[in-house]
Coordinates of C-alpha atoms in Angstrom, one line a residue:
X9 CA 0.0 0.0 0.0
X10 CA 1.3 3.2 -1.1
X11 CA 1.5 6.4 1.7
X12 CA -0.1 9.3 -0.4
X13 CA 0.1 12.8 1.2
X14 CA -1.7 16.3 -0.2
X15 CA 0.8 18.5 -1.5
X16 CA -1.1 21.5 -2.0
X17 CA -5.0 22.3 -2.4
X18 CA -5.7 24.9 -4.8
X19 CA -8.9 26.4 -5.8
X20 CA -9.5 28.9 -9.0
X21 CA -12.4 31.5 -7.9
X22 CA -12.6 32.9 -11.3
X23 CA -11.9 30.1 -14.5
X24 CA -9.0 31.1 -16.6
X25 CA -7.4 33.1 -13.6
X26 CA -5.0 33.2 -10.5
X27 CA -5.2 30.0 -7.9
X28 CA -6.0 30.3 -4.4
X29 CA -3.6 28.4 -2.5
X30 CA -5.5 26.7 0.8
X31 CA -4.5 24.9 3.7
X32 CA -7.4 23.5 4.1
X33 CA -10.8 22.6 2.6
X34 CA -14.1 21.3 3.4
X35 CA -15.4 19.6 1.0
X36 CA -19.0 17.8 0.7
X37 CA -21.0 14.6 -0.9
X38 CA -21.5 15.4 -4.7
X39 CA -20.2 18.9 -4.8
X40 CA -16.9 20.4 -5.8
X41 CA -14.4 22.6 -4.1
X42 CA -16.6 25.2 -2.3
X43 CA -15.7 28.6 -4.6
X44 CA -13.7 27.1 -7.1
X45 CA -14.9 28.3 -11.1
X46 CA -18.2 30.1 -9.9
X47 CA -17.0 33.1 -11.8
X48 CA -15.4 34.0 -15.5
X49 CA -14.8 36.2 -18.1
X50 CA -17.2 35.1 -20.9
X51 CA -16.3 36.0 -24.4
X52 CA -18.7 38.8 -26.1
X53 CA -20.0 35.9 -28.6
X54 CA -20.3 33.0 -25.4
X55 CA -24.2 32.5 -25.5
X56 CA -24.1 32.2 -21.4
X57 CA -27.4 32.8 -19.8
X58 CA -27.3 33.8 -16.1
X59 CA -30.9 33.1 -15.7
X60 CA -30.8 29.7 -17.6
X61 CA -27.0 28.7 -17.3
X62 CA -25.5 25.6 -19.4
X63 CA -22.1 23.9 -19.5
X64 CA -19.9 25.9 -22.1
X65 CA -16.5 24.7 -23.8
X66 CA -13.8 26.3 -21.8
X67 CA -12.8 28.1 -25.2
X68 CA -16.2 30.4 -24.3
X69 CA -14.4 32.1 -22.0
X70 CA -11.4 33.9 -21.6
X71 CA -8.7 31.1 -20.4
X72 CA -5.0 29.9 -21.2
X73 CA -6.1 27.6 -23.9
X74 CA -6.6 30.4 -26.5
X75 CA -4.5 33.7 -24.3
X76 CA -0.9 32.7 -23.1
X77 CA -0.4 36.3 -21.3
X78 CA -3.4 35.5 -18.9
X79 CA -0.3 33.2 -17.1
X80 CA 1.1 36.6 -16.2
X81 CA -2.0 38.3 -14.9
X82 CA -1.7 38.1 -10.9
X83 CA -5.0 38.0 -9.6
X84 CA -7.2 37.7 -5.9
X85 CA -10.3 37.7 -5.2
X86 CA -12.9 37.9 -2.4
X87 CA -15.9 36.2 -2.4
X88 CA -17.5 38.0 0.7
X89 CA -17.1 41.9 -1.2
X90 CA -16.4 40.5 -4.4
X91 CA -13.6 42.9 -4.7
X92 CA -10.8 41.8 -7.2
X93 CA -7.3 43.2 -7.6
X94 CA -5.3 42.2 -11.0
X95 CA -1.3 42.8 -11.4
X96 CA -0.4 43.1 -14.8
X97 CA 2.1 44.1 -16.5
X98 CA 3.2 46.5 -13.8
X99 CA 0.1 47.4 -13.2
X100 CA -2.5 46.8 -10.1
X101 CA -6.1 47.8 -10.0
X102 CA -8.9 46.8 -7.7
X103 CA -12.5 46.7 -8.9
X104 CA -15.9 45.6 -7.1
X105 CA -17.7 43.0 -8.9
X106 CA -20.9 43.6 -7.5
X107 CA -21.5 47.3 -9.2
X108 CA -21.6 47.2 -13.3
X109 CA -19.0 49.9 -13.9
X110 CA -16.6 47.9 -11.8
X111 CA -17.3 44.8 -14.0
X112 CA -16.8 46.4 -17.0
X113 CA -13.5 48.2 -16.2
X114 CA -12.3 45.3 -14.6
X115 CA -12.7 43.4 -18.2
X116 CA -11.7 46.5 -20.4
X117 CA -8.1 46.4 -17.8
X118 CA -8.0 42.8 -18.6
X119 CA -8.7 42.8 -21.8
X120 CA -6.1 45.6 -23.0
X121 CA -3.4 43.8 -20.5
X122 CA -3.2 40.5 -22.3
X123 CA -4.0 42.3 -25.7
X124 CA -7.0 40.4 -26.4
X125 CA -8.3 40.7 -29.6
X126 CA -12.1 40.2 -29.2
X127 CA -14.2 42.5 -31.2
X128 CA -16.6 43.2 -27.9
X129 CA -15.0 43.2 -24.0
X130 CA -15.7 40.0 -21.8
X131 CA -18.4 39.5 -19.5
X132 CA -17.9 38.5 -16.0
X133 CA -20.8 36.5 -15.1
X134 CA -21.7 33.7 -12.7
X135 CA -24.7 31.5 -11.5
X136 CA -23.8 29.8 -8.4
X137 CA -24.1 26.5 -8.2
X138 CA -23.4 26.2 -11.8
X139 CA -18.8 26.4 -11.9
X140 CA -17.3 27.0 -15.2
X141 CA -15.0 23.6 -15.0
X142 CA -13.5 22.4 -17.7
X143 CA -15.7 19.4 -17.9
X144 CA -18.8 20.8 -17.2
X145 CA -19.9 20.1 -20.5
X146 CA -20.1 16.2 -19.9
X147 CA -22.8 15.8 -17.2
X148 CA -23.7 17.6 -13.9
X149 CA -21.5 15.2 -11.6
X150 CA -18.6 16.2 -13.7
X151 CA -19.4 19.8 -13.0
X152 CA -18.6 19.4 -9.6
X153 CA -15.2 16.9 -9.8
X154 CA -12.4 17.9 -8.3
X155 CA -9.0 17.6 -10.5
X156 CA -6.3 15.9 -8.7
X157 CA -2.7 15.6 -9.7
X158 CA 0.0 13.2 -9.7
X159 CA 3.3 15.3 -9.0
X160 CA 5.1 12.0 -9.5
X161 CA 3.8 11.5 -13.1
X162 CA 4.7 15.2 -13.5
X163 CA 8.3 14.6 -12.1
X164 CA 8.4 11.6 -14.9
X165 CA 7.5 13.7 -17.4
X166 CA 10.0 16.3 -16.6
X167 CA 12.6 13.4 -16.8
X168 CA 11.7 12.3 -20.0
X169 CA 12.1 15.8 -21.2
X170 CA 15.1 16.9 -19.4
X171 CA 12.5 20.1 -18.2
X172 CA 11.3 21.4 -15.4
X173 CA 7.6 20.8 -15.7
X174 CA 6.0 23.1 -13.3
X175 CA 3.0 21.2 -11.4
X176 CA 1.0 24.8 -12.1
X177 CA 0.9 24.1 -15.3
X178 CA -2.0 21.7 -15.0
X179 CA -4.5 24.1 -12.6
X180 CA -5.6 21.2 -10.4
X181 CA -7.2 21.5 -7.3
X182 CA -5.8 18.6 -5.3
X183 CA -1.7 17.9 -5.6
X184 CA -0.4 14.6 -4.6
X185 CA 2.9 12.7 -3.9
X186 CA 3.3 9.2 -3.1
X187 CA 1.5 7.1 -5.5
X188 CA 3.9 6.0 -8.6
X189 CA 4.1 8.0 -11.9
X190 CA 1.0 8.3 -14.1
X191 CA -0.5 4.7 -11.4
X192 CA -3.4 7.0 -11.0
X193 CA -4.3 7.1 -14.7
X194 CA -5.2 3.0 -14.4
X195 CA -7.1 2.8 -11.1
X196 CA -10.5 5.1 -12.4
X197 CA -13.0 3.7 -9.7
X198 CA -10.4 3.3 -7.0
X199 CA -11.0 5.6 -4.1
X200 CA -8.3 8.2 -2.7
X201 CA -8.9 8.5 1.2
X202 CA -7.5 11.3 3.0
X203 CA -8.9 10.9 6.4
X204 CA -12.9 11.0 6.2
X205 CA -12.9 12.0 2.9
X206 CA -13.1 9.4 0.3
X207 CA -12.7 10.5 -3.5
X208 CA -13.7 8.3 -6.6
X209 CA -11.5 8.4 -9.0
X210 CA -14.2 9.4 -12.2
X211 CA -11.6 9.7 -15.0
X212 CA -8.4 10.6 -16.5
X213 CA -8.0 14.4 -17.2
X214 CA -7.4 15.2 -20.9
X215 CA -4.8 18.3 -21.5
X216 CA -5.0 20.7 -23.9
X217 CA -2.7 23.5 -25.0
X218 CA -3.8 25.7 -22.3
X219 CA -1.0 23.2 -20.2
X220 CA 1.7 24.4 -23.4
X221 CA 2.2 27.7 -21.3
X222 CA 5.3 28.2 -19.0
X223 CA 3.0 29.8 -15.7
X224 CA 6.4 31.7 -15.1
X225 CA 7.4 33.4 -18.1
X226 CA 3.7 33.6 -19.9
X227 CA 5.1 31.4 -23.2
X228 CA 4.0 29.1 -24.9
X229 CA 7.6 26.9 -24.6
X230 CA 6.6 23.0 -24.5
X231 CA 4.0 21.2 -26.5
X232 CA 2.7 19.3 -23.8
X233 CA -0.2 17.3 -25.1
X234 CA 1.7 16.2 -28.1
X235 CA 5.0 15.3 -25.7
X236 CA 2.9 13.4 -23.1
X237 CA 1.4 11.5 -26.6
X238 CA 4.8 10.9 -28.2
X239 CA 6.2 9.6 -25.0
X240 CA 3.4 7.7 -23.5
X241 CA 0.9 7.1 -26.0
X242 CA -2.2 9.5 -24.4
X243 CA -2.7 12.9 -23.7
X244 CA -3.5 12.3 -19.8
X245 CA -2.2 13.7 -16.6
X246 CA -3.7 13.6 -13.7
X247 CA -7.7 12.0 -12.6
X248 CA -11.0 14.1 -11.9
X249 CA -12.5 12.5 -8.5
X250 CA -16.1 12.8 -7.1
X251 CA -16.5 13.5 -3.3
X252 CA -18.1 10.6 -2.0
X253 CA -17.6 10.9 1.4
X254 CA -17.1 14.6 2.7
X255 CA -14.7 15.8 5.2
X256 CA -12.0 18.2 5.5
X257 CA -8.5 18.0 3.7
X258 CA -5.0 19.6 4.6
X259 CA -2.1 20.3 3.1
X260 CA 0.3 17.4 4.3
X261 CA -2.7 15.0 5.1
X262 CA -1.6 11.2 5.2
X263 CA -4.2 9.2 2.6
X264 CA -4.1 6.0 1.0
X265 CA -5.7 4.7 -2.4
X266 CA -8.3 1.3 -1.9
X267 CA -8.7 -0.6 -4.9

């Protein structure tokens, strides 16, 4: 039996944007991490409905996969005020996201900071409970998975590259050592126990070029999907888990995997 331990717990208030680094979480039955992806940027041509909201493909929205500089947009955010600061470039300004002028200078300042091209500004929207995860699109269990990562099948990859691959590269929520390189890619329906919380592994996360940018230097500099293909056959790294048994985690939290 392997020893696992959680490395870091990370959620993403606002899709596309800066992580939230936690020490702890609760976490609940069936739902995701509470505040992660309840907010984005929607592109001027996304169709997003606050009053009738549906899963969207993350290319919708304003998000690494399509704007490389995004990775060197520093960001917070508070859920209580809903005030959000953004470093760019230089630059810091603070907006509240609950008044529409805020809104909209907060996406004109992030639109002209990563030059984005868009004939109309962004959005910000949100519909709480609906989150704006990646996989949203597949069912409403998906919605609310949780993406947990393997930093020894990240460490691997790195090796087989002669890179430093930076774990931040693939924006999950959950980061694990412990269990051997890319293991966790074979045991979808295993569990992941950390304490009282039990996690189902539901599937293998799929990467896409949004993982091609360096989150230090805001580059495009390793063609990761196509590497992790040419080297292990798949474009996989890392599982998305459902809560089945809630609890709180913590960052260096024992756990072990059940078959």
């Amino acid at each position: 039996m392997n020893t696992l331990s959680i490395v870091r717990l990370n959620r993403y208030p606002i899709k596309g944007l800066s992580a939230e680094p936690m020490q702890t979480v609760t976490l609940r039955a069936g739902e995701g991490i509470p505040g992660d992806r309840l907010f984005g940027f929607a592109r001027y041509n996304s169709g997003f409905d606050p009053q009738n909201p549906q899963p969207l493909p993350k290319d919708r929205f304003v998000v690494l996969l399509n704007e490389a500089a995004l990775a060197g947009v520093e960001t917070s955010f508070d859920f209580e005020t809903q005030d959000l600061e953004i470093k760019a470039n230089g630059k810091t300004q603070s907006f509240n996201m609950r008044t529409p002028e805020d809104r909209t200078d907060a996406a004109s300042f992030l639109s002209s900071e990563i030059d984005l091209k868009d004939p109309e500004l962004p959005e910000f929207v949100s519909s709480a409970p609906h989150r704006f995860t990646d996989v949203s699109v597949v069912s409403p269990k998906m919605m609310n998975a949780i993406s947990v990562l393997n930093r020894a099948s990240v460490r691997e990859l790195g090796e087989k590259l002669n890179a430093e691959i930076q774990p931040a590269r693939f924006r999950a929520n959950i980061e694990i050592d412990g269990l051997p390189s890319f293991s966790e890619l074979d045991a979808v329906g295993s569990v992941l126990r950390f304490g009282d919380v039990e996690l189902k592994i539901l599937s293998r996360t799929k990467r896409c070029a949004a993982t091609e940018v360096n989150p230090d230097t805001a580059e495009r500099d390793l063609k990761i999907p196509y590497l992790i293909r040419k080297l292990m056959g798949h474009v996989d790294m890392g599982v998305y888990v459902e809560v089945t048994k809630g609890g709180t985690l913590s960052v260096g939290q024992p756990g072990e995997m059940l078959a």
